[in-house]
């Protein structure tokens, strides 16, 4: 492949006189004219040109098979082809290694010039205007343009290679997460089971103090299990294995379930937890257990970051003329600094400033999983928060088409 032997980088091409080396091919059947152009180009002050010449298209194609050029100057009217045809033939052969081309037109050849530029020529020059200055200028411009294009192509190739590597590494990391999570979860579940057997007194009588200690062990096990569940979940999102099966479902049922599940934690912390929504709400399109997971996560965070005496409220209202339902979990907790409101959705991010927050017992994965799930439902989680006042996390769900009121 010709493109693999692209010319050297510009910096490697300086001569002892400080001029840059460059290769030019002249395609013209007029030998005297070619001789003149060669002379002009040799006088250039910035580039030291090595100039080759061909008097027919076939000869030019043969030369280009063995040598790469930084610029090709083509006489528009060759005996057998037009400049446009020559450019097309050269491009077919050289592909990515095609250098910039300049077309020399005869008197009154503006139309030819326009046609040549349309077919990819970098520049044109009327033969009658060819002087040392004008020829050197157009060739220099074309060579410099080619060099820029070449270094851009190199950078693009480098970036593509770096990106491929990152994708590969990311896959490896996801596989690693997956394997480790599985490997650790199996013995962990066994430990949980054995401790439960002892806790329940099935292995002999257990005193209250021992029960308290065993309970701590069980809580720690379930905390680690839930961290590994989060890692497994994230790796499913990363590998595109997570999908949702949306069916018409009731948000009431989801809210009720979440409130029942989180009430013990709210009571333990002295926080009021209630839902504040209309008695009847339209069915929405969702995978209920996934939306339950999102809302539970938002409620648990709200409880975690709200002090005793505070309140966590679930809100729901119909928006967009009955087309969507907006769900919101609002708290009167410590709030999130303005600079962190978008970062909290990034994986592993935890707010460190202001810090009632320092040891939340989490890993900073909950919100990133929640936002992936919400995005699979065609929405995004919005956060409205003020330090010391509280936070409101909200997102929307599409109402079931049967329930959307007809347009008036
Ligand atoms: P974690 O498991 O650490 O809670 P999340 O992804 O659920 O992970 O949350 C990321 C971070 O966002 C939390 O560590 C916390 O700093 C901040 N955060 C989330 N919810 C709230 C909230 N309701 N009030 C204040 N800070 C919150």
Short mmCIF file of C-alpha atoms and ligand atoms in Angstrom, two decimals:
data_model
loop_
_atom_site.label_atom_id
_atom_site.label_comp_id
_atom_site.label_asym_id
_atom_site.label_seq_id
_atom_site.Cartn_x
_atom_site.Cartn_y
_atom_site.Cartn_z
CA UNK A 1 0.00 0.00 0.00
CA UNK A 2 1.47 3.30 -1.07
CA UNK A 3 0.05 5.27 1.85
CA UNK A 4 2.19 3.29 4.29
CA UNK A 5 5.35 4.87 2.93
CA UNK A 6 4.33 8.47 3.45
CA UNK A 7 7.14 11.02 3.06
CA UNK A 8 9.27 11.92 6.06
CA UNK A 9 8.07 14.37 8.69
CA UNK A 10 8.93 17.97 7.97
CA UNK A 11 11.54 18.33 10.76
CA UNK A 12 13.59 15.47 9.35
CA UNK A 13 13.73 17.07 5.97
CA UNK A 14 15.96 20.11 6.56
CA UNK A 15 19.09 20.36 4.46
CA UNK A 16 22.40 21.81 5.67
CA UNK A 17 21.39 25.18 4.20
CA UNK A 18 18.27 25.14 6.36
CA UNK A 19 16.01 24.63 3.34
CA UNK A 20 13.39 21.95 3.47
CA UNK A 21 13.72 19.09 1.03
CA UNK A 22 10.78 18.45 -1.16
CA UNK A 23 9.93 16.32 -4.21
CA UNK A 24 7.95 17.67 -7.11
CA UNK A 25 6.71 15.90 -10.26
CA UNK A 26 6.07 17.94 -13.42
CA UNK A 27 3.74 16.36 -15.98
CA UNK A 28 4.06 18.22 -19.30
CA UNK A 29 4.78 17.09 -22.85
CA UNK A 30 6.63 20.34 -23.61
CA UNK A 31 10.27 19.60 -22.75
CA UNK A 32 11.41 23.19 -23.00
CA UNK A 33 8.68 24.29 -20.64
CA UNK A 34 9.55 21.55 -18.17
CA UNK A 35 13.20 22.65 -18.30
CA UNK A 36 12.14 26.23 -17.52
CA UNK A 37 9.95 25.20 -14.57
CA UNK A 38 12.77 23.09 -13.14
CA UNK A 39 15.07 26.10 -13.27
CA UNK A 40 12.49 28.29 -11.53
CA UNK A 41 11.91 25.79 -8.76
CA UNK A 42 15.64 25.26 -8.13
CA UNK A 43 15.86 28.96 -7.28
CA UNK A 44 13.34 28.71 -4.42
CA UNK A 45 14.68 30.04 -1.13
CA UNK A 46 12.67 27.98 1.32
CA UNK A 47 12.63 24.56 -0.32
CA UNK A 48 15.30 22.48 -1.97
CA UNK A 49 13.25 20.76 -4.66
CA UNK A 50 14.11 17.51 -6.34
CA UNK A 51 12.11 17.77 -9.53
CA UNK A 52 11.18 14.75 -11.67
CA UNK A 53 9.29 15.00 -14.93
CA UNK A 54 6.97 12.93 -17.09
CA UNK A 55 5.73 13.76 -20.56
CA UNK A 56 2.76 11.34 -20.60
CA UNK A 57 0.19 10.15 -18.10
CA UNK A 58 1.41 6.55 -18.24
CA UNK A 59 4.94 7.65 -17.55
CA UNK A 60 3.70 9.72 -14.59
CA UNK A 61 1.75 6.75 -13.18
CA UNK A 62 4.84 4.54 -13.46
CA UNK A 63 7.04 7.10 -11.69
CA UNK A 64 4.45 7.49 -8.91
CA UNK A 65 4.52 3.73 -8.36
CA UNK A 66 8.10 3.97 -7.15
CA UNK A 67 8.39 7.44 -5.72
CA UNK A 68 6.34 9.71 -3.49
CA UNK A 69 5.97 13.42 -4.23
CA UNK A 70 5.03 16.40 -2.13
CA UNK A 71 3.43 18.16 -5.06
CA UNK A 72 2.48 17.36 -8.67
CA UNK A 73 2.30 20.09 -11.34
CA UNK A 74 0.14 19.06 -14.30
CA UNK A 75 -0.25 20.69 -17.69
CA UNK A 76 -4.03 20.76 -18.24
CA UNK A 77 -3.78 19.93 -21.95
CA UNK A 78 -1.72 16.79 -22.33
CA UNK A 79 -1.91 15.09 -25.75
CA UNK A 80 -3.99 12.15 -24.48
CA UNK A 81 -5.78 13.41 -21.31
CA UNK A 82 -7.08 16.50 -19.54
CA UNK A 83 -5.65 17.61 -16.20
CA UNK A 84 -8.85 16.49 -14.46
CA UNK A 85 -8.51 12.97 -15.87
CA UNK A 86 -4.87 12.85 -14.79
CA UNK A 87 -5.78 13.90 -11.25
CA UNK A 88 -8.46 11.19 -11.08
CA UNK A 89 -6.10 8.49 -12.36
CA UNK A 90 -3.39 9.53 -9.92
CA UNK A 91 -5.82 9.59 -7.01
CA UNK A 92 -7.03 6.09 -7.88
CA UNK A 93 -3.46 4.84 -7.75
CA UNK A 94 -2.11 6.85 -4.81
CA UNK A 95 -5.18 6.92 -2.54
CA UNK A 96 -4.15 8.49 0.81
CA UNK A 97 -0.67 9.32 -0.51
CA UNK A 98 -2.04 11.64 -3.19
CA UNK A 99 -0.11 14.92 -2.83
CA UNK A 100 -1.53 18.37 -3.62
CA UNK A 101 -1.73 19.07 -7.34
CA UNK A 102 -1.36 22.28 -9.34
CA UNK A 103 -2.85 22.62 -12.80
CA UNK A 104 -1.19 24.79 -15.45
CA UNK A 105 -3.78 26.12 -17.87
CA UNK A 106 -3.42 27.60 -21.33
CA UNK A 107 -4.59 31.12 -22.13
CA UNK A 108 -8.26 31.62 -21.39
CA UNK A 109 -8.36 28.30 -19.52
CA UNK A 110 -10.42 29.57 -16.54
CA UNK A 111 -13.09 26.97 -17.09
CA UNK A 112 -10.48 24.22 -17.18
CA UNK A 113 -8.98 25.62 -13.99
CA UNK A 114 -12.34 25.65 -12.23
CA UNK A 115 -13.03 22.10 -13.36
CA UNK A 116 -9.60 20.96 -12.15
CA UNK A 117 -10.07 22.60 -8.74
CA UNK A 118 -13.49 20.97 -8.49
CA UNK A 119 -11.91 17.59 -9.10
CA UNK A 120 -9.42 18.18 -6.30
CA UNK A 121 -6.53 20.28 -7.64
CA UNK A 122 -5.12 22.50 -4.87
CA UNK A 123 -4.37 25.44 -7.13
CA UNK A 124 -3.96 26.53 -10.75
CA UNK A 125 -1.74 28.89 -12.67
CA UNK A 126 -2.13 30.21 -16.22
CA UNK A 127 0.92 29.20 -18.23
CA UNK A 128 1.38 32.71 -19.47
CA UNK A 129 1.67 33.95 -15.84
CA UNK A 130 4.33 31.43 -14.87
CA UNK A 131 7.36 33.26 -13.50
CA UNK A 132 9.92 32.14 -10.97
CA UNK A 133 8.01 33.93 -8.19
CA UNK A 134 4.53 32.76 -9.13
CA UNK A 135 5.54 29.14 -9.69
CA UNK A 136 7.61 28.97 -6.49
CA UNK A 137 4.76 30.55 -4.54
CA UNK A 138 2.02 28.15 -5.67
CA UNK A 139 4.26 25.10 -5.32
CA UNK A 140 5.45 26.23 -1.86
CA UNK A 141 1.86 26.80 -0.72
CA UNK A 142 0.80 23.43 -2.04
CA UNK A 143 3.74 21.63 -0.39
CA UNK A 144 3.08 23.31 2.94
CA UNK A 145 -0.61 22.49 2.69
CA UNK A 146 0.30 18.87 1.94
CA UNK A 147 2.62 18.73 4.92
CA UNK A 148 -0.08 20.06 7.21
CA UNK A 149 -2.55 17.56 5.82
CA UNK A 150 -0.01 14.79 6.26
CA UNK A 151 0.73 15.66 9.86
CA UNK A 152 -3.00 15.93 10.52
CA UNK A 153 -3.50 12.46 9.02
CA UNK A 154 -0.68 11.12 11.23
CA UNK A 155 -2.29 12.65 14.33
CA UNK A 156 -5.68 11.22 13.36
CA UNK A 157 -4.09 7.76 12.97
CA UNK A 158 -2.37 8.17 16.34
CA UNK A 159 -5.62 9.23 18.00
CA UNK A 160 -7.50 6.34 16.41
CA UNK A 161 -4.85 3.91 17.67
CA UNK A 162 -4.95 5.46 21.15
CA UNK A 163 -8.74 5.26 21.13
CA UNK A 164 -8.68 1.59 20.07
CA UNK A 165 -6.29 0.90 22.93
CA UNK A 166 -8.51 2.70 25.42
CA UNK A 167 -11.56 0.76 24.23
CA UNK A 168 -9.59 -2.47 24.64
CA UNK A 169 -8.37 -1.51 28.13
CA UNK A 170 -11.88 -0.50 29.10
CA UNK A 171 -13.17 -3.91 28.00
CA UNK A 172 -10.46 -5.58 30.05
CA UNK A 173 -11.37 -3.49 33.10
CA UNK A 174 -15.05 -4.36 32.68
CA UNK A 175 -14.20 -8.05 32.41
CA UNK A 176 -11.98 -7.72 35.47
CA UNK A 177 -14.80 -6.05 37.46
CA UNK A 178 -17.14 -8.78 36.37
CA UNK A 179 -14.86 -11.69 37.25
CA UNK A 180 -13.73 -10.25 40.59
CA UNK A 181 -17.28 -9.37 41.58
CA UNK A 182 -18.45 -12.91 40.81
CA UNK A 183 -15.48 -14.57 42.49
CA UNK A 184 -15.87 -12.52 45.67
CA UNK A 185 -19.63 -12.65 45.86
CA UNK A 186 -19.84 -16.44 45.98
CA UNK A 187 -17.76 -16.94 49.18
CA UNK A 188 -19.26 -13.77 50.64
CA UNK A 189 -22.75 -15.15 50.24
CA UNK A 190 -21.57 -18.36 51.94
CA UNK A 191 -20.17 -16.33 54.87
CA UNK A 192 -23.48 -14.47 55.12
CA UNK A 193 -25.38 -17.77 55.22
CA UNK A 194 -23.13 -19.29 57.91
CA UNK A 195 -23.27 -16.16 60.08
CA UNK A 196 -27.07 -16.15 59.71
CA UNK A 197 -27.21 -19.77 60.89
CA UNK A 198 -25.25 -18.83 64.02
CA UNK A 199 -27.28 -15.60 64.47
CA UNK A 200 -30.56 -17.53 64.28
CA UNK A 201 -29.35 -19.91 67.00
CA UNK A 202 -29.39 -22.92 64.68
CA UNK A 203 -25.83 -23.84 65.68
CA UNK A 204 -26.45 -23.47 69.42
CA UNK A 205 -27.59 -20.80 71.86
CA UNK A 206 -26.36 -17.24 71.19
CA UNK A 207 -26.20 -14.50 73.81
CA UNK A 208 -27.55 -11.01 73.09
CA UNK A 209 -24.07 -9.45 73.01
CA UNK A 210 -22.93 -12.08 70.49
CA UNK A 211 -26.06 -11.41 68.43
CA UNK A 212 -25.18 -7.72 68.27
CA UNK A 213 -21.68 -8.57 67.00
CA UNK A 214 -23.06 -11.08 64.47
CA UNK A 215 -25.51 -8.46 63.29
CA UNK A 216 -22.63 -6.07 62.56
CA UNK A 217 -20.97 -8.86 60.56
CA UNK A 218 -24.17 -9.46 58.58
CA UNK A 219 -24.59 -5.74 57.84
CA UNK A 220 -21.00 -5.49 56.62
CA UNK A 221 -21.51 -8.56 54.40
CA UNK A 222 -24.62 -7.09 52.84
CA UNK A 223 -22.89 -3.74 52.33
CA UNK A 224 -20.01 -5.44 50.48
CA UNK A 225 -22.51 -7.52 48.46
CA UNK A 226 -24.34 -4.38 47.39
CA UNK A 227 -21.05 -2.74 46.32
CA UNK A 228 -20.28 -5.76 44.16
CA UNK A 229 -23.82 -5.71 42.77
CA UNK A 230 -23.21 -2.08 41.77
CA UNK A 231 -19.94 -3.00 40.05
CA UNK A 232 -21.61 -5.85 38.17
CA UNK A 233 -24.44 -3.57 37.19
CA UNK A 234 -22.09 -0.92 35.87
CA UNK A 235 -20.16 -3.46 33.83
CA UNK A 236 -23.47 -4.50 32.25
CA UNK A 237 -24.14 -0.89 31.25
CA UNK A 238 -20.60 -0.51 29.93
CA UNK A 239 -20.86 -3.58 27.75
CA UNK A 240 -24.30 -2.56 26.49
CA UNK A 241 -25.88 -5.65 28.04
CA UNK A 242 -28.43 -3.68 30.01
CA UNK A 243 -31.80 -3.19 28.39
CA UNK A 244 -35.19 -2.29 29.79
CA UNK A 245 -38.50 -3.89 29.06
CA UNK A 246 -41.03 -1.08 29.32
CA UNK A 247 -44.64 -1.90 30.03
CA UNK A 248 -47.57 0.27 31.19
CA UNK A 249 -47.14 0.41 34.98
CA UNK A 250 -48.36 2.30 38.02
CA UNK A 251 -46.05 4.76 39.70
CA UNK A 252 -48.20 4.48 42.87
CA UNK A 253 -47.06 0.90 43.32
CA UNK A 254 -43.43 1.93 42.89
CA UNK A 255 -43.70 4.80 45.39
CA UNK A 256 -45.51 2.58 47.93
CA UNK A 257 -42.85 -0.10 47.66
CA UNK A 258 -39.99 2.40 48.04
CA UNK A 259 -41.57 4.13 51.03
CA UNK A 260 -42.21 0.86 52.85
CA UNK A 261 -38.63 -0.28 52.17
CA UNK A 262 -36.99 2.96 53.36
CA UNK A 263 -39.24 3.79 56.31
CA UNK A 264 -37.13 1.89 58.92
CA UNK A 265 -34.01 3.86 57.91
CA UNK A 266 -35.94 7.16 58.00
CA UNK A 267 -37.41 6.37 61.44
CA UNK A 268 -33.99 5.34 62.75
CA UNK A 269 -32.64 8.73 61.73
CA UNK A 270 -35.61 10.77 62.86
CA UNK A 271 -36.54 11.92 59.35
CA UNK A 272 -40.05 12.19 57.96
CA UNK A 273 -40.55 10.28 54.71
CA UNK A 274 -43.75 10.79 52.77
CA UNK A 275 -45.13 10.92 49.29
CA UNK A 276 -46.96 13.98 48.05
CA UNK A 277 -48.85 13.25 44.85
CA UNK A 278 -52.32 13.26 43.30
CA UNK A 279 -54.61 10.35 44.14
CA UNK A 280 -54.73 9.22 40.54
CA UNK A 281 -51.82 9.27 38.16
CA UNK A 282 -51.71 7.90 34.62
CA UNK A 283 -49.86 4.67 33.96
CA UNK A 284 -46.34 5.21 32.63
CA UNK A 285 -44.07 3.22 30.35
CA UNK A 286 -41.31 1.75 32.51
CA UNK A 287 -39.61 -1.34 33.82
CA UNK A 288 -40.98 -1.05 37.37
CA UNK A 289 -38.18 -2.79 39.24
CA UNK A 290 -35.57 -0.56 37.57
CA UNK A 291 -37.45 2.66 38.39
CA UNK A 292 -37.89 1.29 41.93
CA UNK A 293 -34.12 0.88 42.06
CA UNK A 294 -33.62 4.51 40.97
CA UNK A 295 -36.12 5.95 43.43
CA UNK A 296 -34.84 3.79 46.30
CA UNK A 297 -31.34 4.99 45.58
CA UNK A 298 -32.45 8.63 45.58
CA UNK A 299 -34.43 8.14 48.82
CA UNK A 300 -31.53 6.34 50.53
CA UNK A 301 -29.15 9.16 49.57
CA UNK A 302 -31.68 11.73 50.75
CA UNK A 303 -31.96 9.99 54.13
CA UNK A 304 -28.18 9.58 54.31
CA UNK A 305 -27.48 13.26 53.72
CA UNK A 306 -30.30 14.75 55.81
CA UNK A 307 -30.04 15.40 59.55
CA UNK A 308 -32.57 14.30 62.17
CA UNK A 309 -35.71 16.43 62.07
CA UNK A 310 -35.46 16.87 58.29
CA UNK A 311 -37.86 15.63 55.62
CA UNK A 312 -37.69 13.55 52.46
CA UNK A 313 -40.64 13.89 50.06
CA UNK A 314 -41.56 12.01 46.90
CA UNK A 315 -43.35 14.22 44.42
CA UNK A 316 -45.09 13.39 41.19
CA UNK A 317 -46.95 15.55 38.70
CA UNK A 318 -48.23 15.35 35.17
CA UNK A 319 -46.48 17.63 32.67
CA UNK A 320 -46.41 18.31 28.93
CA UNK A 321 -50.21 18.25 28.62
CA UNK A 322 -50.52 14.81 30.05
CA UNK A 323 -47.71 13.26 27.99
CA UNK A 324 -45.16 12.79 30.77
CA UNK A 325 -44.94 12.30 34.51
CA UNK A 326 -42.29 14.16 36.48
CA UNK A 327 -40.96 12.32 39.54
CA UNK A 328 -38.91 14.08 42.20
CA UNK A 329 -37.18 13.07 45.43
CA UNK A 330 -36.69 16.18 47.56
CA UNK A 331 -34.82 16.48 50.83
CA UNK A 332 -33.98 19.16 53.39
CA UNK A 333 -30.43 17.84 53.76
CA UNK A 334 -26.94 19.29 53.52
CA UNK A 335 -27.21 20.07 49.79
CA UNK A 336 -24.49 19.78 47.15
CA UNK A 337 -22.01 22.54 46.23
CA UNK A 338 -22.89 24.18 42.88
CA UNK A 339 -19.62 23.02 41.27
CA UNK A 340 -20.40 19.37 42.05
CA UNK A 341 -23.98 19.08 40.82
CA UNK A 342 -23.06 17.50 37.50
CA UNK A 343 -20.11 15.53 38.89
CA UNK A 344 -22.27 13.53 41.33
CA UNK A 345 -23.52 11.50 38.35
CA UNK A 346 -19.98 10.47 37.42
CA UNK A 347 -18.91 7.10 38.67
CA UNK A 348 -16.94 6.98 41.94
CA UNK A 349 -17.52 10.68 42.59
CA UNK A 350 -18.34 11.71 46.14
CA UNK A 351 -18.67 15.24 47.46
CA UNK A 352 -15.82 15.97 49.84
CA UNK A 353 -16.51 19.59 50.57
CA UNK A 354 -18.66 20.83 53.37
CA UNK A 355 -18.47 17.62 54.92
CA UNK A 356 -21.18 16.04 56.76
CA UNK A 357 -20.67 13.82 53.79
CA UNK A 358 -17.31 12.34 54.40
CA UNK A 359 -18.18 8.80 55.35
CA UNK A 360 -21.39 7.97 53.57
CA UNK A 361 -20.52 4.28 53.34
CA UNK A 362 -21.08 4.38 49.59
CA UNK A 363 -18.74 4.06 46.64
CA UNK A 364 -20.06 6.86 44.48
CA UNK A 365 -21.74 4.47 42.02
CA UNK A 366 -25.43 4.78 42.92
CA UNK A 367 -26.22 7.95 41.00
CA UNK A 368 -24.26 6.89 37.95
CA UNK A 369 -26.28 3.63 37.80
CA UNK A 370 -29.50 5.57 38.41
CA UNK A 371 -28.77 7.97 35.58
CA UNK A 372 -28.00 5.07 33.19
CA UNK A 373 -31.36 3.48 34.02
CA UNK A 374 -33.21 6.77 33.60
CA UNK A 375 -31.45 7.32 30.29
CA UNK A 376 -32.67 3.89 29.09
CA UNK A 377 -36.15 5.26 29.87
CA UNK A 378 -35.49 8.24 27.59
CA UNK A 379 -34.88 10.88 30.26
CA UNK A 380 -32.11 12.42 32.36
CA UNK A 381 -31.89 13.08 36.07
CA UNK A 382 -31.91 16.76 36.92
CA UNK A 383 -30.52 18.07 40.16
CA UNK A 384 -31.52 21.23 41.90
CA UNK A 385 -29.56 21.74 45.10
CA UNK A 386 -28.52 24.43 47.55
CA UNK A 387 -25.88 24.00 50.23
CA UNK A 388 -27.45 23.85 53.68
CA UNK A 389 -30.99 23.90 52.24
CA UNK A 390 -31.46 20.60 50.44
CA UNK A 391 -31.58 18.79 47.12
CA UNK A 392 -34.20 17.74 44.59
CA UNK A 393 -33.45 14.98 42.08
CA UNK A 394 -36.04 14.67 39.33
CA UNK A 395 -36.66 12.90 36.02
CA UNK A 396 -39.61 12.22 33.75
CA UNK A 397 -41.31 9.13 32.31
CA UNK A 398 -43.56 8.88 29.26
CA UNK A 399 -47.21 8.28 30.06
CA UNK A 400 -48.78 5.17 28.58
CA UNK A 401 -50.13 6.23 25.11
CA UNK A 402 -53.67 5.04 26.02
CA UNK A 403 -53.73 7.53 28.89
CA UNK A 404 -52.52 10.58 27.02
CA UNK A 405 -55.49 12.95 26.53
CA UNK A 406 -56.39 13.54 22.90
CA UNK A 407 -55.38 16.94 21.53
CA UNK A 408 -58.33 19.38 21.47
P1 LIG B 1 -22.82 7.05 47.22
O1 LIG B 1 -22.95 5.59 47.22
O2 LIG B 1 -21.47 7.57 47.62
O3 LIG B 1 -23.95 7.76 47.90
P2 LIG B 1 -23.97 8.16 44.82
O4 LIG B 1 -23.55 8.03 43.40
O5 LIG B 1 -25.36 7.70 45.16
O6 LIG B 1 -22.88 7.40 45.66
O7 LIG B 1 -23.81 9.66 45.23
C1 LIG B 1 -22.63 10.34 44.91
C2 LIG B 1 -22.39 11.49 45.87
O8 LIG B 1 -23.35 12.51 45.66
C3 LIG B 1 -22.56 11.12 47.32
O9 LIG B 1 -21.39 10.54 47.84
C4 LIG B 1 -22.84 12.46 47.94
O10 LIG B 1 -21.62 13.14 48.13
C5 LIG B 1 -23.64 13.18 46.86
N1 LIG B 1 -25.10 13.08 47.10
C6 LIG B 1 -25.95 12.21 46.50
N2 LIG B 1 -27.22 12.42 46.90
C7 LIG B 1 -27.18 13.46 47.76
C8 LIG B 1 -28.16 14.17 48.53
N3 LIG B 1 -29.46 13.84 48.48
N4 LIG B 1 -27.74 15.19 49.31
C9 LIG B 1 -26.43 15.53 49.34
N5 LIG B 1 -25.46 14.91 48.68
C10 LIG B 1 -25.82 13.88 47.89
#
